[in-house]
C-alpha positions as a Markdown table, in Angstrom:
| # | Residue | x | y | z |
|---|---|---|---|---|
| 1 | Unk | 0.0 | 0.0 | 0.0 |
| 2 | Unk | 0.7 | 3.4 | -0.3 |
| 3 | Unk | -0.3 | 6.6 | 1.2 |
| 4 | Unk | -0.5 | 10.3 | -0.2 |
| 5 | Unk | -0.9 | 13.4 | 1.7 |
| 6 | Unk | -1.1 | 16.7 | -0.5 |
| 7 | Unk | -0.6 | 19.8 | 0.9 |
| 8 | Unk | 0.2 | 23.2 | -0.1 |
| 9 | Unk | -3.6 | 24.3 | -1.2 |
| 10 | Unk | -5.0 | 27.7 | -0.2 |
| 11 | Unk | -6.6 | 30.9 | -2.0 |
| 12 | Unk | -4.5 | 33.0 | -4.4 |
| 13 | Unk | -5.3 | 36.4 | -6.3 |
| 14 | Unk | -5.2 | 36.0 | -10.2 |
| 15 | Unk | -1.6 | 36.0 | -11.5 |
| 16 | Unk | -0.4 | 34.6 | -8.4 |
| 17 | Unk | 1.2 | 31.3 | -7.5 |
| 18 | Unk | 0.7 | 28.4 | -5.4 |
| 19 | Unk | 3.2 | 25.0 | -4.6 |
| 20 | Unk | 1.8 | 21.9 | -4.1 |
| 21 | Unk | 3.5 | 18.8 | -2.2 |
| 22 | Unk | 2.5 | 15.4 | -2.5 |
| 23 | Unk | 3.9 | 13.0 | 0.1 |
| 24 | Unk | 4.1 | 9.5 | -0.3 |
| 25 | Unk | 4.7 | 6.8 | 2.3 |
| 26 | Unk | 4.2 | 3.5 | 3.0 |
| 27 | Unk | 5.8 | 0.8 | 0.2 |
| 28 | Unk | 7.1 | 3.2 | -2.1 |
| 29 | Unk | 8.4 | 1.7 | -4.9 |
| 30 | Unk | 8.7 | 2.7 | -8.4 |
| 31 | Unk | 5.3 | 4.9 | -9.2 |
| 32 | Unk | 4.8 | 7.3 | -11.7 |
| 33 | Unk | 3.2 | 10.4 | -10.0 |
| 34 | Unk | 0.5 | 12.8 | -11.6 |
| 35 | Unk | -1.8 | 15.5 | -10.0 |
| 36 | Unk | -5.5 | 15.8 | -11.1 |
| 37 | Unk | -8.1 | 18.1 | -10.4 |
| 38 | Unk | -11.9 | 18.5 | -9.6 |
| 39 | Unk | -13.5 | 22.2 | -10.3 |
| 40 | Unk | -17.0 | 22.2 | -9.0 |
| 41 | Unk | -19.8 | 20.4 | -11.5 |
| 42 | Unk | -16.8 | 19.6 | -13.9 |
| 43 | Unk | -15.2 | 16.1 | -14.4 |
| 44 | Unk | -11.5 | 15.4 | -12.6 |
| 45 | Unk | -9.5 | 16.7 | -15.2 |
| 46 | Unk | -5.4 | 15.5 | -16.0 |
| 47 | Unk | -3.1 | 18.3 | -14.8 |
| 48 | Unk | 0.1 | 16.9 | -15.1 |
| 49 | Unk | 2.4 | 13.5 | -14.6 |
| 50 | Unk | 6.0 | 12.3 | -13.8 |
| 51 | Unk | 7.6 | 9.6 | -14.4 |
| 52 | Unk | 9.8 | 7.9 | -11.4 |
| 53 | Unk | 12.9 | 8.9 | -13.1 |
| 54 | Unk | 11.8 | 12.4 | -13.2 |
| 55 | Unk | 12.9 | 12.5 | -16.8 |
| 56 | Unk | 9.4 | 12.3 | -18.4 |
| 57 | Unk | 6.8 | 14.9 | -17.8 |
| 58 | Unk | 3.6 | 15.3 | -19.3 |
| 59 | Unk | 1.3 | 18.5 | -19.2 |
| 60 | Unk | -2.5 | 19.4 | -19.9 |
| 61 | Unk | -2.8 | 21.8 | -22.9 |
| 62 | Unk | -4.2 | 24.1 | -20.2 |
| 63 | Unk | -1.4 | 24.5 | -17.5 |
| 64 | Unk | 1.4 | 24.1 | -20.1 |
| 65 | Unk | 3.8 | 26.6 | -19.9 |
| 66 | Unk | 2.4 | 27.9 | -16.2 |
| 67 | Unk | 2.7 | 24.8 | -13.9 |
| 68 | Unk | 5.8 | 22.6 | -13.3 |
| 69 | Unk | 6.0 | 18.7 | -11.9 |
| 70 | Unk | 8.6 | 17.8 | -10.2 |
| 71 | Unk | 9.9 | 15.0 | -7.8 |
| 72 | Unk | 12.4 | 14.2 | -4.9 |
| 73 | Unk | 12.9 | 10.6 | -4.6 |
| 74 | Unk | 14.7 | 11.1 | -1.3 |
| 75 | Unk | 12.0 | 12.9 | 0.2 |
| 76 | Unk | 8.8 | 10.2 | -1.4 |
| 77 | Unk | 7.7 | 13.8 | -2.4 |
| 78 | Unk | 6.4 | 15.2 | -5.6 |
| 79 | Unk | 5.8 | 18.8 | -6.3 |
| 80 | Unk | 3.6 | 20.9 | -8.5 |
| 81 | Unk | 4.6 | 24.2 | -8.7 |
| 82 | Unk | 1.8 | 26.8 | -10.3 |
| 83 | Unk | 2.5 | 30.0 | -11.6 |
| 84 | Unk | -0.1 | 32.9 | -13.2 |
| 85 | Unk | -3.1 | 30.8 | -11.6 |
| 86 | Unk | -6.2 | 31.8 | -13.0 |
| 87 | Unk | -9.9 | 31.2 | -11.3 |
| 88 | Unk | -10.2 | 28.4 | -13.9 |
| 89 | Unk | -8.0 | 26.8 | -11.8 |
| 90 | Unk | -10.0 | 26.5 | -8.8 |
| 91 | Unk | -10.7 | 22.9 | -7.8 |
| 92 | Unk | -9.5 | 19.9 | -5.5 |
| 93 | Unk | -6.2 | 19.2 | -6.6 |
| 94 | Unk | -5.9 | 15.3 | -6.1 |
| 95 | Unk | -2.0 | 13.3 | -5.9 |
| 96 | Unk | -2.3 | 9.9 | -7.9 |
| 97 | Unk | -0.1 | 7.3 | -7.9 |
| 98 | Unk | 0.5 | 4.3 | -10.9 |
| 99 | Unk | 3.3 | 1.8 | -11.3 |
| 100 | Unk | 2.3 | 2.1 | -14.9 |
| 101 | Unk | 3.2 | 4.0 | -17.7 |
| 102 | Unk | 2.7 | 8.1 | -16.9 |
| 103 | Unk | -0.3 | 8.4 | -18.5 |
| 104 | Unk | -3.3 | 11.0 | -17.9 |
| 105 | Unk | -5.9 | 8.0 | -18.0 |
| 106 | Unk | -7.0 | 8.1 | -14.0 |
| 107 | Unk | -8.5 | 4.4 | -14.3 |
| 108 | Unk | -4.4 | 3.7 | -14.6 |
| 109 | Unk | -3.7 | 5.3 | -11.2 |
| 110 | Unk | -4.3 | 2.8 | -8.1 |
| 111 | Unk | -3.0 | 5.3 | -5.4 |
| 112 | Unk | -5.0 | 8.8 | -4.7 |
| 113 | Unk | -4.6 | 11.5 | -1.6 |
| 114 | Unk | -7.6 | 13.3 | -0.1 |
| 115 | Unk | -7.2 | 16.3 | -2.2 |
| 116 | Unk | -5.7 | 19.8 | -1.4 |
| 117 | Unk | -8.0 | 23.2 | -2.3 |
| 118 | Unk | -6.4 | 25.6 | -4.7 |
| 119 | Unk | -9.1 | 28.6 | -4.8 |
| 120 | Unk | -8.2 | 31.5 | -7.4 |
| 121 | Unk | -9.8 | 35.1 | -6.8 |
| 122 | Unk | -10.4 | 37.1 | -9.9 |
């Protein structure tokens, strides 16, 4: 098994930026991390994934360019750093875990946190 706590969430002005920490313990082997998100009446959505190595990322057409995934194995922690947040980003940002291939497909992920509130005012 394997636990993930996210943390980092709060409320941000427009243009502002916010970093997200997802901890991982328990049997921590080789998992390919990626961060979803649920806005409120909309579908979780893909943000953005890592591979173990922390070679491979992979982005949503909508954060590319303003958020960053990263890792640090030594830590069991992955990272998603946000930058010119928009209130389109407000939802439940959720850590997911997969010892599959990084993939945005949440069915592939077998490991999820409790979710972390990012909140963007206009």
């Amino acid at each position: 098994q394997v636990q993930l706590v996210e943390s980092g969430g709060g409320l941000v002005q427009a243009g502002g930026s916010l970093r997200l920490s997802c901890a991982a313990s328990g049997r921590t082997f080789i998992y390919a991390t990626a961060w979803f998100r649920r806005a409120p009446g909309k579908e979780r959505e893909f943000v953005a994934a890592i591979t173990w190595s922390g070679i491979n990322t992979h982005y949503a057409d909508s954060v590319k360019g303003r958020f960053t995934i990263s890792r640090d194995n030594a830590k069991n922690t992955v990272y998603l750093q946000m930058n010119s947040l928009n209130p389109e980003d407000t939802a439940v940002y959720y850590c997911a875990a997969t010892r599959r291939d990084v993939n945005s497909d949440p069915r592939d992920y077998s490991y999820w946190g409790q979710g972390t509130q990012v909140t963007v005012s206009s």
